[in-house]
PDB file of C-alpha atoms in Angstrom:
ATOM      1  CA  UNK A   1     -43.118  46.386  41.855  1.00 55.00           C
ATOM      2  CA  UNK A   2     -40.018  47.667  41.941  1.00 63.00           C
ATOM      3  CA  UNK A   3     -39.332  51.544  40.401  1.00 63.00           C
ATOM      4  CA  UNK A   4     -36.927  49.861  38.517  1.00 63.00           C
ATOM      5  CA  UNK A   5     -39.134  47.365  37.276  1.00 60.00           C
ATOM      6  CA  UNK A   6     -39.761  48.684  34.341  1.00 62.00           C
ATOM      7  CA  UNK A   7     -36.374  48.768  32.680  1.00 65.00           C
ATOM      8  CA  UNK A   8     -35.643  45.404  33.092  1.00 63.00           C
ATOM      9  CA  UNK A   9     -37.807  44.556  30.473  1.00 64.00           C
ATOM     10  CA  UNK A  10     -36.886  44.059  26.812  1.00 60.00           C
ATOM     11  CA  UNK A  11     -38.013  47.400  24.812  1.00 62.00           C
ATOM     12  CA  UNK A  12     -40.734  46.271  22.251  1.00 69.00           C
ATOM     13  CA  UNK A  13     -38.463  46.184  19.438  1.00 72.00           C
ATOM     14  CA  UNK A  14     -35.921  44.241  20.795  1.00 70.00           C
ATOM     15  CA  UNK A  15     -37.354  40.471  18.900  1.00 72.00           C
ATOM     16  CA  UNK A  16     -37.991  43.015  15.657  1.00 70.00           C
ATOM     17  CA  UNK A  17     -34.086  43.738  15.921  1.00 75.00           C
ATOM     18  CA  UNK A  18     -32.601  40.357  16.722  1.00 73.00           C
ATOM     19  CA  UNK A  19     -34.861  39.249  13.738  1.00 71.00           C
ATOM     20  CA  UNK A  20     -33.371  41.626  11.356  1.00 72.00           C
ATOM     21  CA  UNK A  21     -29.557  40.496  12.947  1.00 69.00           C
ATOM     22  CA  UNK A  22     -30.351  36.466  12.761  1.00 69.00           C
ATOM     23  CA  UNK A  23     -31.003  37.202   8.664  1.00 67.00           C
ATOM     24  CA  UNK A  24     -28.322  38.513   7.867  1.00 64.00           C
ATOM     25  CA  UNK A  25     -26.856  35.829   8.844  1.00 58.00           C
ATOM     26  CA  UNK A  26     -27.927  33.778   5.362  1.00 58.00           C
ATOM     27  CA  UNK A  27     -25.060  32.522   3.626  1.00 59.00           C
ATOM     28  CA  UNK A  28     -26.381  32.261   0.051  1.00 58.00           C
ATOM     29  CA  UNK A  29     -28.619  33.863  -2.336  1.00 59.00           C
ATOM     30  CA  UNK A  30     -32.217  31.986  -3.206  1.00 55.00           C
ATOM     31  CA  UNK A  31     -31.170  32.521  -6.484  1.00 55.00           C
ATOM     32  CA  UNK A  32     -28.274  29.665  -5.824  1.00 60.00           C
ATOM     33  CA  UNK A  33     -29.437  26.892  -4.146  1.00 61.00           C
ATOM     34  CA  UNK A  34     -33.092  26.979  -6.488  1.00 61.00           C
ATOM     35  CA  UNK A  35     -32.474  28.510 -10.002  1.00 71.00           C
ATOM     36  CA  UNK A  36     -36.136  29.144 -11.988  1.00 78.00           C
ATOM     37  CA  UNK A  37     -37.052  27.187 -14.406  1.00 81.00           C
ATOM     38  CA  UNK A  38     -36.168  28.951 -17.779  1.00 87.00           C
ATOM     39  CA  UNK A  39     -39.001  30.330 -19.708  1.00 88.00           C
ATOM     40  CA  UNK A  40     -40.585  28.188 -22.192  1.00 91.00           C
ATOM     41  CA  UNK A  41     -41.300  30.739 -25.627  1.00 93.00           C
ATOM     42  CA  UNK A  42     -44.529  29.745 -27.286  1.00 94.00           C
ATOM     43  CA  UNK A  43     -45.583  30.675 -30.998  1.00 95.00           C
ATOM     44  CA  UNK A  44     -48.622  32.616 -31.992  1.00 95.00           C
ATOM     45  CA  UNK A  45     -50.161  29.665 -33.648  1.00 96.00           C
ATOM     46  CA  UNK A  46     -49.718  27.409 -30.091  1.00 95.00           C
ATOM     47  CA  UNK A  47     -50.932  29.958 -27.924  1.00 93.00           C
ATOM     48  CA  UNK A  48     -54.184  30.595 -30.724  1.00 94.00           C
ATOM     49  CA  UNK A  49     -54.461  26.416 -29.944  1.00 95.00           C
ATOM     50  CA  UNK A  50     -54.751  26.523 -26.391  1.00 90.00           C
ATOM     51  CA  UNK A  51     -56.657  30.069 -26.032  1.00 89.00           C
ATOM     52  CA  UNK A  52     -59.725  27.559 -28.480  1.00 91.00           C
ATOM     53  CA  UNK A  53     -59.238  24.483 -26.101  1.00 89.00           C
ATOM     54  CA  UNK A  54     -59.631  26.510 -22.614  1.00 86.00           C
ATOM     55  CA  UNK A  55     -62.226  28.007 -24.381  1.00 88.00           C
ATOM     56  CA  UNK A  56     -63.554  25.063 -25.106  1.00 90.00           C
ATOM     57  CA  UNK A  57     -63.797  23.935 -21.971  1.00 86.00           C
ATOM     58  CA  UNK A  58     -67.047  23.370 -19.371  1.00 84.00           C
ATOM     59  CA  UNK A  59     -67.900  26.837 -18.002  1.00 82.00           C
ATOM     60  CA  UNK A  60     -66.275  26.980 -13.904  1.00 82.00           C
ATOM     61  CA  UNK A  61     -64.017  24.133 -14.847  1.00 86.00           C
ATOM     62  CA  UNK A  62     -61.547  23.409 -12.490  1.00 89.00           C
ATOM     63  CA  UNK A  63     -58.578  23.383 -15.573  1.00 86.00           C
ATOM     64  CA  UNK A  64     -58.846  27.152 -15.989  1.00 83.00           C
ATOM     65  CA  UNK A  65     -58.688  28.272 -12.333  1.00 85.00           C
ATOM     66  CA  UNK A  66     -55.331  26.123 -12.485  1.00 87.00           C
ATOM     67  CA  UNK A  67     -53.384  27.783 -14.719  1.00 81.00           C
ATOM     68  CA  UNK A  68     -54.388  31.539 -14.389  1.00 80.00           C
ATOM     69  CA  UNK A  69     -52.984  30.333 -10.775  1.00 79.00           C
TER      70      UNK A  69
END
């Protein structure tokens, strides 16, 4: 092995620096390509009814977990 062989190896940070430089090439923000859906507002009566319906579901129902996600 040559004495200067270590000088020819790229530093460990080189891939990170390259990735950061390439990420700067993005031309549009994520909100422009895929806007968020509008927020739906529910009345307190509707929220209470939904709470009662969820409480009436069987113990361990998968729907409850899906709603919390």
